[in-house]
Amino acid sequence: MTFVAAYDRPGVPWRSRPAAWLAIGAARIIASRSPRQIRRILEVVRRGARPARYAHAARARKAVTGLSARCAGEGCLQRAIAVALLCRLRGMWPTWHVGVRIEPFGAHAWVEADGVPVDEQQPAGYYMPLITVAARP
């Protein structure tokens, strides 16, 4: 028997789905790499992109979480990579982070745009960034 958790995920327009699926699939592959390799890949991918605005990054996050249960749930690394890749497909790059909190210990990956975490439950500064890949001016 298979159990499925029901939760509210945003709808994604049909025209936005192919790019989002591509980003989600690529993110799954990239997320399986070592932190050093992930950073290198994302640094190459971000080249030539302009900084993402909050609204664009939030739309990308909604598309990613609307199509992938893993990204909508506990898959923060894949979600953050997918959001960054989807933004890049549109010519933009958010600031991508992986970081930790100390008490209690926890690791998390997220994206920021306009200096604000995009649709995160925790406020800015809750996690200390360890790896950051930001857009180049």
PDB file of C-alpha atoms in Angstrom:
ATOM      1  CA  MET A   1       0.000   0.000   0.000  1.00  0.00           C
ATOM      2  CA  THR A   2       1.287   3.474  -0.874  1.00  0.00           C
ATOM      3  CA  PHE A   3       0.596   6.430   1.358  1.00  0.00           C
ATOM      4  CA  VAL A   4       0.413   9.881  -0.139  1.00  0.00           C
ATOM      5  CA  ALA A   5       0.586  13.042   1.922  1.00  0.00           C
ATOM      6  CA  ALA A   6      -1.902  15.656   0.802  1.00  0.00           C
ATOM      7  CA  TYR A   7      -0.851  19.249   1.086  1.00  0.00           C
ATOM      8  CA  ASP A   8      -1.568  22.428  -0.764  1.00  0.00           C
ATOM      9  CA  ARG A   9       0.825  22.989  -3.673  1.00  0.00           C
ATOM     10  CA  PRO A  10       0.430  25.868  -6.078  1.00  0.00           C
ATOM     11  CA  GLY A  11      -0.774  25.191  -9.607  1.00  0.00           C
ATOM     12  CA  VAL A  12       1.756  25.672 -12.378  1.00  0.00           C
ATOM     13  CA  PRO A  13       0.677  26.927 -15.815  1.00  0.00           C
ATOM     14  CA  TRP A  14       1.264  24.430 -18.630  1.00  0.00           C
ATOM     15  CA  ARG A  15       3.595  26.786 -20.524  1.00  0.00           C
ATOM     16  CA  SER A  16       5.907  27.010 -17.482  1.00  0.00           C
ATOM     17  CA  ARG A  17       6.141  23.282 -16.840  1.00  0.00           C
ATOM     18  CA  PRO A  18       8.804  22.143 -19.348  1.00  0.00           C
ATOM     19  CA  ALA A  19      11.435  24.577 -18.052  1.00  0.00           C
ATOM     20  CA  ALA A  20      10.553  23.765 -14.440  1.00  0.00           C
ATOM     21  CA  TRP A  21      10.771  19.998 -15.091  1.00  0.00           C
ATOM     22  CA  LEU A  22      14.151  20.509 -16.754  1.00  0.00           C
ATOM     23  CA  ALA A  23      15.423  22.487 -13.753  1.00  0.00           C
ATOM     24  CA  ILE A  24      14.069  19.917 -11.283  1.00  0.00           C
ATOM     25  CA  GLY A  25      15.687  17.012 -13.147  1.00  0.00           C
ATOM     26  CA  ALA A  26      19.029  18.753 -13.513  1.00  0.00           C
ATOM     27  CA  ALA A  27      18.913  19.777  -9.849  1.00  0.00           C
ATOM     28  CA  ARG A  28      18.417  16.178  -8.777  1.00  0.00           C
ATOM     29  CA  ILE A  29      21.548  15.151 -10.666  1.00  0.00           C
ATOM     30  CA  ILE A  30      23.589  18.114  -9.407  1.00  0.00           C
ATOM     31  CA  ALA A  31      22.441  17.600  -5.791  1.00  0.00           C
ATOM     32  CA  SER A  32      23.961  14.104  -5.822  1.00  0.00           C
ATOM     33  CA  ARG A  33      27.444  15.602  -6.295  1.00  0.00           C
ATOM     34  CA  SER A  34      29.924  16.691  -3.637  1.00  0.00           C
ATOM     35  CA  PRO A  35      29.645  20.240  -2.227  1.00  0.00           C
ATOM     36  CA  ARG A  36      32.771  21.277  -4.157  1.00  0.00           C
ATOM     37  CA  GLN A  37      31.340  19.971  -7.439  1.00  0.00           C
ATOM     38  CA  ILE A  38      27.960  21.601  -6.789  1.00  0.00           C
ATOM     39  CA  ARG A  39      29.646  24.940  -6.209  1.00  0.00           C
ATOM     40  CA  ARG A  40      31.736  24.641  -9.381  1.00  0.00           C
ATOM     41  CA  ILE A  41      28.749  23.677 -11.505  1.00  0.00           C
ATOM     42  CA  LEU A  42      26.641  26.547 -10.200  1.00  0.00           C
ATOM     43  CA  GLU A  43      29.487  29.046 -10.638  1.00  0.00           C
ATOM     44  CA  VAL A  44      29.726  28.064 -14.299  1.00  0.00           C
ATOM     45  CA  VAL A  45      25.959  28.130 -14.839  1.00  0.00           C
ATOM     46  CA  ARG A  46      25.513  31.594 -13.306  1.00  0.00           C
ATOM     47  CA  ARG A  47      27.919  33.268 -15.753  1.00  0.00           C
ATOM     48  CA  GLY A  48      26.332  36.061 -17.743  1.00  0.00           C
ATOM     49  CA  ALA A  49      23.147  36.186 -15.659  1.00  0.00           C
ATOM     50  CA  ARG A  50      21.814  39.346 -14.088  1.00  0.00           C
ATOM     51  CA  PRO A  51      20.754  39.313 -10.408  1.00  0.00           C
ATOM     52  CA  ALA A  52      17.256  37.883  -9.905  1.00  0.00           C
ATOM     53  CA  ARG A  53      14.532  40.024  -8.395  1.00  0.00           C
ATOM     54  CA  TYR A  54      12.475  38.622  -5.530  1.00  0.00           C
ATOM     55  CA  ALA A  55       9.283  38.280  -7.614  1.00  0.00           C
ATOM     56  CA  HIS A  56      11.072  36.236 -10.295  1.00  0.00           C
ATOM     57  CA  ALA A  57      12.727  33.936  -7.761  1.00  0.00           C
ATOM     58  CA  ALA A  58       9.421  33.481  -5.903  1.00  0.00           C
ATOM     59  CA  ARG A  59       7.697  32.496  -9.159  1.00  0.00           C
ATOM     60  CA  ALA A  60      10.463  29.985  -9.884  1.00  0.00           C
ATOM     61  CA  ARG A  61      10.130  28.530  -6.385  1.00  0.00           C
ATOM     62  CA  LYS A  62       6.345  28.176  -6.803  1.00  0.00           C
ATOM     63  CA  ALA A  63       6.840  26.332 -10.091  1.00  0.00           C
ATOM     64  CA  VAL A  64       9.443  23.984  -8.606  1.00  0.00           C
ATOM     65  CA  THR A  65       7.428  23.200  -5.475  1.00  0.00           C
ATOM     66  CA  GLY A  66       4.233  22.903  -7.500  1.00  0.00           C
ATOM     67  CA  LEU A  67       5.673  20.149  -9.689  1.00  0.00           C
ATOM     68  CA  SER A  68       7.941  18.236  -7.317  1.00  0.00           C
ATOM     69  CA  ALA A  69       6.832  16.700  -4.034  1.00  0.00           C
ATOM     70  CA  ARG A  70      10.490  16.253  -3.060  1.00  0.00           C
ATOM     71  CA  CYS A  71      11.219  19.940  -3.642  1.00  0.00           C
ATOM     72  CA  ALA A  72       8.032  20.959  -1.846  1.00  0.00           C
ATOM     73  CA  GLY A  73       9.014  18.880   1.181  1.00  0.00           C
ATOM     74  CA  GLU A  74      12.337  18.082   2.772  1.00  0.00           C
ATOM     75  CA  GLY A  75      14.476  18.332  -0.380  1.00  0.00           C
ATOM     76  CA  CYS A  76      15.884  21.789   0.302  1.00  0.00           C
ATOM     77  CA  LEU A  77      19.137  21.205  -1.601  1.00  0.00           C
ATOM     78  CA  GLN A  78      17.398  20.034  -4.754  1.00  0.00           C
ATOM     79  CA  ARG A  79      14.778  22.792  -4.372  1.00  0.00           C
ATOM     80  CA  ALA A  80      17.358  25.579  -4.019  1.00  0.00           C
ATOM     81  CA  ILE A  81      19.369  24.293  -6.989  1.00  0.00           C
ATOM     82  CA  ALA A  82      16.224  23.908  -9.113  1.00  0.00           C
ATOM     83  CA  VAL A  83      15.044  27.435  -8.285  1.00  0.00           C
ATOM     84  CA  ALA A  84      18.453  28.853  -9.209  1.00  0.00           C
ATOM     85  CA  LEU A  85      18.528  26.872 -12.467  1.00  0.00           C
ATOM     86  CA  LEU A  86      15.003  27.914 -13.402  1.00  0.00           C
ATOM     87  CA  CYS A  87      15.901  31.545 -12.784  1.00  0.00           C
ATOM     88  CA  ARG A  88      19.001  31.038 -14.950  1.00  0.00           C
ATOM     89  CA  LEU A  89      16.889  29.702 -17.802  1.00  0.00           C
ATOM     90  CA  ARG A  90      15.201  33.112 -17.680  1.00  0.00           C
ATOM     91  CA  GLY A  91      18.522  34.995 -17.705  1.00  0.00           C
ATOM     92  CA  MET A  92      18.706  35.695 -13.966  1.00  0.00           C
ATOM     93  CA  TRP A  93      20.524  34.273 -10.965  1.00  0.00           C
ATOM     94  CA  PRO A  94      19.473  34.484  -7.292  1.00  0.00           C
ATOM     95  CA  THR A  95      21.998  34.200  -4.490  1.00  0.00           C
ATOM     96  CA  TRP A  96      22.240  30.479  -3.706  1.00  0.00           C
ATOM     97  CA  HIS A  97      23.262  29.393  -0.196  1.00  0.00           C
ATOM     98  CA  VAL A  98      23.974  26.306   1.853  1.00  0.00           C
ATOM     99  CA  GLY A  99      24.342  26.951   5.557  1.00  0.00           C
ATOM    100  CA  VAL A 100      23.880  25.743   9.109  1.00  0.00           C
ATOM    101  CA  ARG A 101      22.369  26.722  12.412  1.00  0.00           C
ATOM    102  CA  ILE A 102      24.032  25.786  15.682  1.00  0.00           C
ATOM    103  CA  GLU A 103      21.254  25.343  18.276  1.00  0.00           C
ATOM    104  CA  PRO A 104      19.893  22.806  17.482  1.00  0.00           C
ATOM    105  CA  PHE A 105      22.237  21.845  14.693  1.00  0.00           C
ATOM    106  CA  GLY A 106      20.657  21.825  11.249  1.00  0.00           C
ATOM    107  CA  ALA A 107      21.711  22.326   7.654  1.00  0.00           C
ATOM    108  CA  HIS A 108      19.673  24.051   4.961  1.00  0.00           C
ATOM    109  CA  ALA A 109      19.902  25.249   1.361  1.00  0.00           C
ATOM    110  CA  TRP A 110      17.992  28.309   0.121  1.00  0.00           C
ATOM    111  CA  VAL A 111      18.012  31.151  -2.367  1.00  0.00           C
ATOM    112  CA  GLU A 112      17.846  34.877  -1.765  1.00  0.00           C
ATOM    113  CA  ALA A 113      16.831  37.709  -4.035  1.00  0.00           C
ATOM    114  CA  ASP A 114      16.997  41.399  -3.237  1.00  0.00           C
ATOM    115  CA  GLY A 115      18.838  40.379  -0.037  1.00  0.00           C
ATOM    116  CA  VAL A 116      15.856  38.426   1.331  1.00  0.00           C
ATOM    117  CA  PRO A 117      15.370  34.634   1.587  1.00  0.00           C
ATOM    118  CA  VAL A 118      12.744  33.627  -0.984  1.00  0.00           C
ATOM    119  CA  ASP A 119       9.601  32.209   0.646  1.00  0.00           C
ATOM    120  CA  GLU A 120      11.451  30.659   3.588  1.00  0.00           C
ATOM    121  CA  GLN A 121       9.897  30.045   6.989  1.00  0.00           C
ATOM    122  CA  GLN A 122      12.949  31.302   8.849  1.00  0.00           C
ATOM    123  CA  PRO A 123      13.990  34.967   8.843  1.00  0.00           C
ATOM    124  CA  ALA A 124      17.160  36.260   7.234  1.00  0.00           C
ATOM    125  CA  GLY A 125      20.200  35.377   9.352  1.00  0.00           C
ATOM    126  CA  TYR A 126      18.642  32.240  10.871  1.00  0.00           C
ATOM    127  CA  TYR A 127      21.198  30.067   9.071  1.00  0.00           C
ATOM    128  CA  MET A 128      24.875  30.959   8.703  1.00  0.00           C
ATOM    129  CA  PRO A 129      25.880  30.558   5.027  1.00  0.00           C
ATOM    130  CA  LEU A 130      28.812  28.235   4.383  1.00  0.00           C
ATOM    131  CA  ILE A 131      28.662  28.123   0.578  1.00  0.00           C
ATOM    132  CA  THR A 132      27.318  30.991  -1.496  1.00  0.00           C
ATOM    133  CA  VAL A 133      27.019  31.402  -5.240  1.00  0.00           C
ATOM    134  CA  ALA A 134      25.827  34.920  -6.007  1.00  0.00           C
ATOM    135  CA  ALA A 135      25.222  36.686  -9.296  1.00  0.00           C
ATOM    136  CA  ARG A 136      28.122  38.735 -10.533  1.00  0.00           C
ATOM    137  CA  PRO A 137      27.383  42.418 -11.067  1.00  0.00           C
TER     138      PRO A 137
END
